[in-house]
Amino acid sequence: MTPLELFFYLVYVFAIGQLSHQLLAHPTWTGAAEALVLYLAVYAAWAYTTWAVTLVPAVIRGPGGCC
């Protein structure tokens, strides 16, 4: 797992956290529908990013980060 992958996972965790705050701020059926639509968008972005990362081989660097 590369640092870039970890960064993307952190971004998605942050996005889910923001969605939960959105739902807590708007505890109505409309707020729940908005949170669901946004969750589906975040989930789709995560799924496509995860799929794309599996297509690119990880770069294994030598000692000191070179070569």
Coordinates of N, CA and C in Angstrom, one line a residue:
M1 N 0.8 -1.2 0.0 CA 0.0 0.0 0.0 C 0.9 1.2 0.0
T2 N 0.6 2.1 -0.9 CA 1.4 3.3 -1.0 C 0.9 4.5 -0.2
P3 N 1.7 5.5 0.1 CA 1.2 6.7 0.8 C 0.0 7.4 0.1
L4 N 0.0 7.3 -1.2 CA -1.0 7.9 -2.0 C -2.4 7.2 -1.7
E5 N -2.3 5.9 -1.7 CA -3.5 5.1 -1.4 C -4.0 5.5 0.0
L6 N -3.1 5.6 1.0 CA -3.5 5.9 2.3 C -4.2 7.3 2.4
F7 N -3.6 8.2 1.6 CA -4.2 9.6 1.5 C -5.6 9.5 1.0
F8 N -5.8 8.8 -0.1 CA -7.2 8.7 -0.6 C -8.2 8.1 0.3
Y9 N -7.7 7.0 1.1 CA -8.6 6.4 2.1 C -8.9 7.4 3.2
L10 N -8.0 8.2 3.6 CA -8.2 9.3 4.6 C -9.2 10.3 4.1
V11 N -9.1 10.7 2.8 CA -10.1 11.6 2.2 C -11.5 11.0 2.3
Y12 N -11.6 9.8 1.9 CA -13.0 9.1 2.0 C -13.5 9.0 3.4
V13 N -12.7 8.7 4.3 CA -13.1 8.7 5.7 C -13.6 10.0 6.2
F14 N -12.8 11.1 5.8 CA -13.2 12.4 6.1 C -14.6 12.8 5.5
A15 N -14.8 12.4 4.2 CA -16.0 12.6 3.5 C -17.2 12.0 4.2
I16 N -17.0 10.7 4.7 CA -18.1 10.0 5.4 C -18.4 10.7 6.7
G17 N -17.3 11.2 7.4 CA -17.5 11.9 8.6 C -18.3 13.2 8.4
Q18 N -18.0 13.9 7.3 CA -18.8 15.1 7.0 C -20.2 14.8 6.6
L19 N -20.5 13.7 6.0 CA -21.9 13.3 5.7 C -22.6 13.0 7.0
S20 N -22.0 12.4 8.0 CA -22.6 12.1 9.2 C -23.0 13.4 10.0
H21 N -22.1 14.4 9.9 CA -22.4 15.7 10.5 C -23.5 16.4 9.7
Q22 N -23.6 16.2 8.4 CA -24.7 16.8 7.6 C -26.0 16.2 8.1
L23 N -26.0 14.9 8.3 CA -27.2 14.2 8.7 C -27.6 14.6 10.2
L24 N -26.6 14.8 11.0 CA -26.9 15.3 12.4 C -27.5 16.7 12.4
A25 N -27.0 17.6 11.5 CA -27.4 18.9 11.4 C -28.8 19.1 10.8
H26 N -29.2 18.1 10.0 CA -30.5 18.1 9.3 C -31.2 16.8 9.5
P27 N -31.8 16.5 10.7 CA -32.4 15.2 11.0 C -33.8 15.1 10.5
T28 N -34.0 15.3 9.2 CA -35.3 15.2 8.6 C -35.2 14.2 7.5
W29 N -36.4 13.8 6.9 CA -36.3 12.9 5.8 C -35.6 13.5 4.6
T30 N -35.7 14.8 4.4 CA -35.0 15.5 3.3 C -33.5 15.4 3.5
G31 N -33.1 15.7 4.8 CA -31.7 15.6 5.1 C -31.2 14.2 5.0
A32 N -32.0 13.2 5.3 CA -31.5 11.8 5.1 C -31.4 11.5 3.6
A33 N -32.3 12.0 2.8 CA -32.2 11.7 1.4 C -31.0 12.4 0.8
E34 N -30.7 13.6 1.2 CA -29.5 14.3 0.7 C -28.3 13.6 1.1
A35 N -28.2 13.1 2.4 CA -27.0 12.4 2.9 C -26.9 11.1 2.1
L36 N -28.0 10.4 1.8 CA -27.9 9.2 1.0 C -27.4 9.4 -0.4
V37 N -27.9 10.4 -1.0 CA -27.4 10.7 -2.4 C -25.9 11.0 -2.4
L38 N -25.5 11.9 -1.4 CA -24.1 12.2 -1.3 C -23.2 11.0 -0.9
Y39 N -23.8 10.1 -0.1 CA -23.1 8.9 0.3 C -22.9 8.0 -0.9
L40 N -23.9 7.9 -1.7 CA -23.7 7.1 -3.0 C -22.7 7.6 -3.9
A41 N -22.6 9.0 -4.0 CA -21.6 9.6 -4.8 C -20.2 9.3 -4.3
V42 N -20.0 9.4 -3.0 CA -18.7 9.2 -2.3 C -18.4 7.7 -2.5
Y43 N -19.4 6.8 -2.3 CA -19.1 5.4 -2.4 C -18.7 5.0 -3.9
A44 N -19.3 5.6 -4.9 CA -19.0 5.4 -6.3 C -17.6 5.8 -6.5
A45 N -17.2 7.0 -6.0 CA -15.9 7.5 -6.3 C -14.8 6.6 -5.6
W46 N -15.1 6.2 -4.4 CA -14.2 5.2 -3.7 C -14.1 3.9 -4.5
A47 N -15.2 3.4 -4.9 CA -15.1 2.1 -5.7 C -14.3 2.3 -7.0
Y48 N -14.6 3.3 -7.7 CA -13.8 3.5 -9.0 C -12.3 3.8 -8.7
T49 N -12.0 4.5 -7.6 CA -10.6 4.8 -7.3 C -9.9 3.5 -6.9
T50 N -10.6 2.7 -6.1 CA -10.0 1.4 -5.7 C -9.8 0.5 -6.9
W51 N -10.8 0.5 -7.8 CA -10.6 -0.3 -9.0 C -9.5 0.2 -9.8
A52 N -9.3 1.5 -10.0 CA -8.3 2.0 -10.9 C -6.9 1.8 -10.2
V53 N -6.8 1.8 -8.9 CA -5.5 1.6 -8.3 C -5.1 0.2 -8.5
T54 N -6.0 -0.8 -8.6 CA -5.6 -2.2 -8.8 C -5.0 -2.4 -10.2
L55 N -5.3 -1.5 -11.1 CA -4.8 -1.6 -12.5 C -3.4 -1.1 -12.6
V56 N -2.9 -0.3 -11.7 CA -1.6 0.3 -11.8 C -0.7 -0.4 -10.8
P57 N 0.4 -1.0 -11.2 CA 1.3 -1.6 -10.3 C 2.0 -0.6 -9.4
A58 N 2.2 -1.0 -8.1 CA 2.9 -0.1 -7.2 C 4.3 0.0 -7.5
V59 N 4.9 1.2 -7.3 CA 6.3 1.4 -7.6 C 7.0 1.0 -6.3
I60 N 8.0 0.1 -6.4 CA 8.8 -0.3 -5.3 C 10.1 0.4 -5.4
R61 N 10.4 1.3 -4.5 CA 11.6 2.1 -4.5 C 12.7 1.4 -3.7
G62 N 13.9 1.7 -4.0 CA 15.1 1.1 -3.3 C 15.3 1.9 -2.0
P63 N 16.4 1.6 -1.3 CA 16.7 2.3 -0.1 C 16.9 3.8 -0.3
G64 N 16.3 4.6 0.6 CA 16.5 6.0 0.5 C 15.4 6.6 -0.5
G65 N 14.5 5.8 -1.0 CA 13.5 6.4 -1.9 C 13.9 6.6 -3.3
C66 N 15.1 6.2 -3.7 CA 15.5 6.4 -5.1 C 15.5 5.1 -5.9
C67 N 15.5 5.2 -7.2 CA 15.6 4.1 -8.1 C 14.4 3.3 -8.1

